[in-house]
Tab-separated table of C-alpha atoms and ligand atoms in Angstrom:
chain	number	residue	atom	x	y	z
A	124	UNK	CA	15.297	-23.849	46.693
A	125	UNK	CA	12.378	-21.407	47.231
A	126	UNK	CA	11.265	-20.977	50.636
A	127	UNK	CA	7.622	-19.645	49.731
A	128	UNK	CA	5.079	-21.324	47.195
A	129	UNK	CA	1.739	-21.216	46.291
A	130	UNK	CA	-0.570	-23.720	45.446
A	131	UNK	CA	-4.193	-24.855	45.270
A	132	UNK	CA	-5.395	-27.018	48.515
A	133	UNK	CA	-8.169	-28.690	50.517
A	134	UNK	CA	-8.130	-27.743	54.224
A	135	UNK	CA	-8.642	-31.193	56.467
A	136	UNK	CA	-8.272	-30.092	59.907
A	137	UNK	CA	-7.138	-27.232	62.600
A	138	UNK	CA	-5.857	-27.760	65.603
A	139	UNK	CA	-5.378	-24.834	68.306
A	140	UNK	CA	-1.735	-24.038	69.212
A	141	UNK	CA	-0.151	-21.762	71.566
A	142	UNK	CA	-1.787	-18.531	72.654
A	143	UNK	CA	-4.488	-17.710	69.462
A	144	UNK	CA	-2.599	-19.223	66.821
A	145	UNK	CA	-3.819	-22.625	64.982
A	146	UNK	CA	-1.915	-25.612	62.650
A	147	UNK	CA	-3.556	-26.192	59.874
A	148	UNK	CA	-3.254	-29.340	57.898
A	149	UNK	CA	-3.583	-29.052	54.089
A	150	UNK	CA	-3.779	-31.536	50.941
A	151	UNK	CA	-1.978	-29.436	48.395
A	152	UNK	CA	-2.081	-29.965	44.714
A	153	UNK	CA	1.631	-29.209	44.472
A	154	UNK	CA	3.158	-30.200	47.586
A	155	UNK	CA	1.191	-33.083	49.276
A	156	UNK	CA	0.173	-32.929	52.833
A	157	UNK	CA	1.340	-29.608	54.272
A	158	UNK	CA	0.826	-28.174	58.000
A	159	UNK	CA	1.069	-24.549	58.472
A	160	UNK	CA	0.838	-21.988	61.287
A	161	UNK	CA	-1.651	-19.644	61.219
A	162	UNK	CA	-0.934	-16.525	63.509
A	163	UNK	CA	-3.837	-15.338	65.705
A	164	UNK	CA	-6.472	-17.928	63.935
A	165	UNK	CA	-8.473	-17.749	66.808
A	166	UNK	CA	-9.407	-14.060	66.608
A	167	UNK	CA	-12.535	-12.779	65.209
A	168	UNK	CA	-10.869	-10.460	63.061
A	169	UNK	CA	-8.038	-13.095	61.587
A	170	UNK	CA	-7.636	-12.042	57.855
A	171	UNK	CA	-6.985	-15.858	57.003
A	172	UNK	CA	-9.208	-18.017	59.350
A	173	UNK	CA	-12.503	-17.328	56.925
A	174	UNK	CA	-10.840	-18.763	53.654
A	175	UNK	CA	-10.107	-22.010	55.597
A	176	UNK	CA	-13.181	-22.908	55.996
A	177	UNK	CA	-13.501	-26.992	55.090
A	178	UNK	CA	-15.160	-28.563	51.442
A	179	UNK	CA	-13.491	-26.351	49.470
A	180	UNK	CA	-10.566	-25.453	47.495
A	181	UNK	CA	-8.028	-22.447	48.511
A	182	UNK	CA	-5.100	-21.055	47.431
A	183	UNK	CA	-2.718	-20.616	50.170
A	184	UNK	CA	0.837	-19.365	49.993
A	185	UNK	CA	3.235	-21.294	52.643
A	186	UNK	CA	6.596	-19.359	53.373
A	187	UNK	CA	8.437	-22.818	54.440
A	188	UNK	CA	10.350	-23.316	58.103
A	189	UNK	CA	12.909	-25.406	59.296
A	190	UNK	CA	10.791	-26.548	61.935
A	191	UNK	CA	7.358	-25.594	60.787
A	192	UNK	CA	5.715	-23.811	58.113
A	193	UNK	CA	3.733	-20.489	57.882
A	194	UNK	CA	0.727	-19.328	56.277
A	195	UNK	CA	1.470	-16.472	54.596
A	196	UNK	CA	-2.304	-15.835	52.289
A	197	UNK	CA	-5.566	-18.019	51.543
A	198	UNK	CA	-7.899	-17.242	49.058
A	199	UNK	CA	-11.093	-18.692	49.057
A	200	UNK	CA	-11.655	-20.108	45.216
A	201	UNK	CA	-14.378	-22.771	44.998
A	202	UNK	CA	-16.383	-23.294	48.345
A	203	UNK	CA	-19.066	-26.753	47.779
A	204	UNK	CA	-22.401	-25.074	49.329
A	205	UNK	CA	-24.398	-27.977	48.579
A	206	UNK	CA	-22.871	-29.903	50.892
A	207	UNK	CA	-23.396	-28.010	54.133
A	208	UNK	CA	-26.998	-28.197	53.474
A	209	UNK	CA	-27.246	-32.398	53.509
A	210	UNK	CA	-26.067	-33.943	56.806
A	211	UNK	CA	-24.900	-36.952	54.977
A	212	UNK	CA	-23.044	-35.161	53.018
A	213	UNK	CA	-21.162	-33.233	55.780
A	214	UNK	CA	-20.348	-36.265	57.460
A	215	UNK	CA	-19.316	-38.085	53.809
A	216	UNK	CA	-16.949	-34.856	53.392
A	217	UNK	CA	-15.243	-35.216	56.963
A	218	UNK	CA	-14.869	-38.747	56.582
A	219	UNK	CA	-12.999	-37.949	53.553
A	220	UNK	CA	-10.511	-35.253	54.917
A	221	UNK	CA	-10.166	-37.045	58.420
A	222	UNK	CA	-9.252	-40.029	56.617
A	223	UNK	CA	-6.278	-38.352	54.207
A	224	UNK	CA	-5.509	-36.507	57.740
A	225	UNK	CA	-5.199	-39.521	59.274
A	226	UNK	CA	-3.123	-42.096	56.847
A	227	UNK	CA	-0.933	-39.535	54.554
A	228	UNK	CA	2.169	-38.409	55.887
A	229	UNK	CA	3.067	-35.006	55.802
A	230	UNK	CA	5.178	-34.343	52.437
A	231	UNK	CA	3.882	-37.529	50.861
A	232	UNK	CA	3.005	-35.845	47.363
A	233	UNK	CA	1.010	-37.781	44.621
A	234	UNK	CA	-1.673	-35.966	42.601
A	235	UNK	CA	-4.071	-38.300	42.615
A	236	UNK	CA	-4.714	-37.910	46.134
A	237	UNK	CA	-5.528	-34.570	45.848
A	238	UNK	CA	-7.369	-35.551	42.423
A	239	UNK	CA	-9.944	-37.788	44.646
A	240	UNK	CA	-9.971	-35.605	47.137
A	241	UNK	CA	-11.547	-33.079	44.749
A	242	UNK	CA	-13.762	-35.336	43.016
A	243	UNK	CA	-15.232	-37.108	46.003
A	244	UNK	CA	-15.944	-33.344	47.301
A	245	UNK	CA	-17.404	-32.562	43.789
A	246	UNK	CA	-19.350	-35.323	43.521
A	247	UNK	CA	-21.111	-34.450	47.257
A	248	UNK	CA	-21.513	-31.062	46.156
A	249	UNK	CA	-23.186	-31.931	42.655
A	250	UNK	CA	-25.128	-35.402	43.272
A	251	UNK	CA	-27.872	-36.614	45.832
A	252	UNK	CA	-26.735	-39.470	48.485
A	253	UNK	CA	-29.650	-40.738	49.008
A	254	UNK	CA	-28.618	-43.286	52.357
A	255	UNK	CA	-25.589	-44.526	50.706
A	256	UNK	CA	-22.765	-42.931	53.445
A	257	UNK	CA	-21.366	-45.875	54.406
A	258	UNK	CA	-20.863	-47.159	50.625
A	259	UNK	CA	-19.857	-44.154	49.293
A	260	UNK	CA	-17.294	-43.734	52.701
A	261	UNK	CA	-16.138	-47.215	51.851
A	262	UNK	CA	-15.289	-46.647	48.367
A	263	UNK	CA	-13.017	-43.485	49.163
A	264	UNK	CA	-11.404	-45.445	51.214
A	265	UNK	CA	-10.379	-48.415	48.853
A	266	UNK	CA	-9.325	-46.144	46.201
A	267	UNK	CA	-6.997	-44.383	48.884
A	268	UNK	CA	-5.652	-47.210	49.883
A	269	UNK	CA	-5.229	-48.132	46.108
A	270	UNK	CA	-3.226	-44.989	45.365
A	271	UNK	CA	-1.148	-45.381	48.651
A	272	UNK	CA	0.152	-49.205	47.270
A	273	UNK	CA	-2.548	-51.143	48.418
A	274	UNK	CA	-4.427	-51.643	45.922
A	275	UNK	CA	-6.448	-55.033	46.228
A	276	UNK	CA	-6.092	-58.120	43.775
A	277	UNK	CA	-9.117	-58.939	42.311
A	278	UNK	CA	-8.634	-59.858	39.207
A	279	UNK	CA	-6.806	-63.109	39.445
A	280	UNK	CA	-6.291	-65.695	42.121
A	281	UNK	CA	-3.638	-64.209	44.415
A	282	UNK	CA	-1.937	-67.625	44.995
A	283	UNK	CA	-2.115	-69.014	41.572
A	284	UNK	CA	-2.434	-65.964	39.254
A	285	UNK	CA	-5.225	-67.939	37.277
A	286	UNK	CA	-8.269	-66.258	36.507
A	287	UNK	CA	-11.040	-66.408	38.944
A	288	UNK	CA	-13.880	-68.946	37.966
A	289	UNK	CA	-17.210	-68.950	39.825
A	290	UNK	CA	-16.941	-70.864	43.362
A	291	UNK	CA	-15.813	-70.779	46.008
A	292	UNK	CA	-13.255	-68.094	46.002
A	293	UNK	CA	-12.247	-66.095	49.077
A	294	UNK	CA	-11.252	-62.613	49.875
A	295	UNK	CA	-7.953	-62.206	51.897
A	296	UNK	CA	-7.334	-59.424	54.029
A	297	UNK	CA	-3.748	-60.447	55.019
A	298	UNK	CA	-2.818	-61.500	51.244
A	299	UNK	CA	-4.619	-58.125	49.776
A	300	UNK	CA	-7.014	-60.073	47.502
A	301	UNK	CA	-9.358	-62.448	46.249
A	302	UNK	CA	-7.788	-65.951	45.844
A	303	UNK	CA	-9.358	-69.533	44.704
A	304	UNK	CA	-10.585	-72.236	46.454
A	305	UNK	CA	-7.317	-74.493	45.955
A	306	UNK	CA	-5.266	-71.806	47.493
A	307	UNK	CA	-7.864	-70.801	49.946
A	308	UNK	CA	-7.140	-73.880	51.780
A	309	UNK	CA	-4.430	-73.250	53.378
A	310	UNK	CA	-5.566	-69.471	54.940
A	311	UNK	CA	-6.723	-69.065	58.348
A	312	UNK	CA	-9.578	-66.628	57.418
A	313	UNK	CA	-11.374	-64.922	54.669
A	314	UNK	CA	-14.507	-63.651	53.670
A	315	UNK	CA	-15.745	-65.699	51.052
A	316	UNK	CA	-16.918	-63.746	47.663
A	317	UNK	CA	-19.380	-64.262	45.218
A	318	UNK	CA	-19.264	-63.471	41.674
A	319	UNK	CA	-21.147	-59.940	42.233
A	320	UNK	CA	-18.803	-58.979	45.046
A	321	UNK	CA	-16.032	-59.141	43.159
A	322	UNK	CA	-17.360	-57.710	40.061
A	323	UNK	CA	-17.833	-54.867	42.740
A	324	UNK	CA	-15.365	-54.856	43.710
A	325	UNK	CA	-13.535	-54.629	40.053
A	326	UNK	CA	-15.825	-51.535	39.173
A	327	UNK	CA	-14.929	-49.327	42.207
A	328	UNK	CA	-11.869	-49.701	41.293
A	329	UNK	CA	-11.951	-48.403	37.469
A	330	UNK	CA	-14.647	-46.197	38.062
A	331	UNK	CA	-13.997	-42.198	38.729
A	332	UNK	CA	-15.091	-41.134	41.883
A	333	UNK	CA	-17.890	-38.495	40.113
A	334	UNK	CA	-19.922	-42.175	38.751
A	335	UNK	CA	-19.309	-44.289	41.638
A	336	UNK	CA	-22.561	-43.073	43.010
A	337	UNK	CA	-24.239	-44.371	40.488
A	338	UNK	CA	-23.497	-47.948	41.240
A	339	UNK	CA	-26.121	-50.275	41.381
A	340	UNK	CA	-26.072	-53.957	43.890
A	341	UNK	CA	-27.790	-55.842	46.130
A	342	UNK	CA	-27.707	-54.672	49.358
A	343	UNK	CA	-25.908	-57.938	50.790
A	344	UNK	CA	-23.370	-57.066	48.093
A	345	UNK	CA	-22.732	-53.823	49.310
A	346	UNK	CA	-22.908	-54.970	52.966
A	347	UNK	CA	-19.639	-57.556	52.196
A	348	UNK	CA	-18.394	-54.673	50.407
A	349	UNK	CA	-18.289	-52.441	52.882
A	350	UNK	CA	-17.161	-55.358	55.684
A	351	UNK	CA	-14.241	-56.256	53.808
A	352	UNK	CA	-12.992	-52.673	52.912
A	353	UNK	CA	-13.490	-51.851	56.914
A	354	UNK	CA	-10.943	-54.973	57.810
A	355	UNK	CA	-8.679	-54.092	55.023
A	356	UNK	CA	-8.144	-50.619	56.581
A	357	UNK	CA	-7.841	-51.560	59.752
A	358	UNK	CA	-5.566	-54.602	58.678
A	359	UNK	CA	-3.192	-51.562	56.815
A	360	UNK	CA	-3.271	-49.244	59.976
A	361	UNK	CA	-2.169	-51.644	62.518
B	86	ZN	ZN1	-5.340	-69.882	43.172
């Protein structure tokens, strides 16, 4: 087994270590969620720190440790300008990374993490957002979830498995998706859905992340949206 690899990755945070060294955590196209040491980071003249910059894609070669890794080269290779020049777009972008950061475990590898990782950063860097943060924040984060095994059930009734006819249908946060109004009776809580919100719903979920922006609802539509997709997270991190 090969102690040193290179592959392409997304930097999503930096934390300071001892003396003027920093961790770096990584979403690698290859190897999943890496953190790696980066030797006197903190100096002016560090030959790495400036390829690490965030909203971009680098190449870094890791020399792998028993207890932690090292960064051994970056390269800079595709750096998304656009979005340091749109504050919604910066703070889209760090939602993004913080959230990866936050929720995937280190050596948890599955490309399509690292596949909407890119996209959502593409799709910042090549399209305007035009108010929608908390929309376009919310939809990252149900896809994640999606990829990670929580993917919510919205095309049948949860309970029943029969298709979903207009009424009075409910989305559960503890059962991960939408169920009918003859199961619904016997859940504690839900947010009840209309037709729209779960044909939302639907589309975010087959859509790529490049033409999710171009969405089009109501704005009470999105509002549920983005309510229910706040609970389900928090419901999964507790
Ligand atoms: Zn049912």
């Amino acid at each position: 087994m090969s102690h040193y690899y290179q592959t392409n990755a997304i930097t999503l945070s930096r934390q300071d270590a001892r003396e003027n060294d920093r961790v770096f955590s990584f979403y690698t196209e290859g190897h999943g969620k890496v953190l790696a040491q980066v030797t006197s980071a903190k100096k002016i003249k560090s030959r790495l720190s400036g390829h690490l910059e965030p909203f971009g894609i680098v190449e870094i070669g890791v020399v792998k440790g028993i207890r932690k890794n090292r960064l051994a080269s970056a390269r800079a290779k595709n750096r998304y300008e656009n979005i340091f020049k749109n504050i919604e777009k910066i703070f889209c972008a760090g939602y993004c990374l913080r959230l990866v950061d936050e929720i995937v475990r280190e050596g948890v590898s599955d490309n399509k993490i690292y596949t909407l990782l890119h996209s959502g950063l593409k799709t910042l860097d090549t399209q305007e957002i035009n108010g929608s943060i908390k929309i376009f924040n919310a939809i990252f984060t149900v896809k994640l979830l999606a990829i990670l095994g929580y993917q919510p059930q919205v095309e049948n009734c949860i309970g029943c498995a029969k298709p979903l006819i207009d009424g009075n249908n409910i989305f559960s946060i503890k059962r991960g998706g939408v169920v009918c109004a003859q199961c619904a009776d016997a859940l504690d809580s839900g947010t009840r859905v209309c037709p729209n919100d779960i044909k939302l719903l639907r589309l975010v979920l087959r859509l790529e992340m490049i033409d999710i922006l171009k969405l089009r609802a109501s704005a009470s539509v999105f509002k549920k949206f983005n309510t229910i997709v706040a609970e389900f997270l928090k419901f999964h991190l507790h």
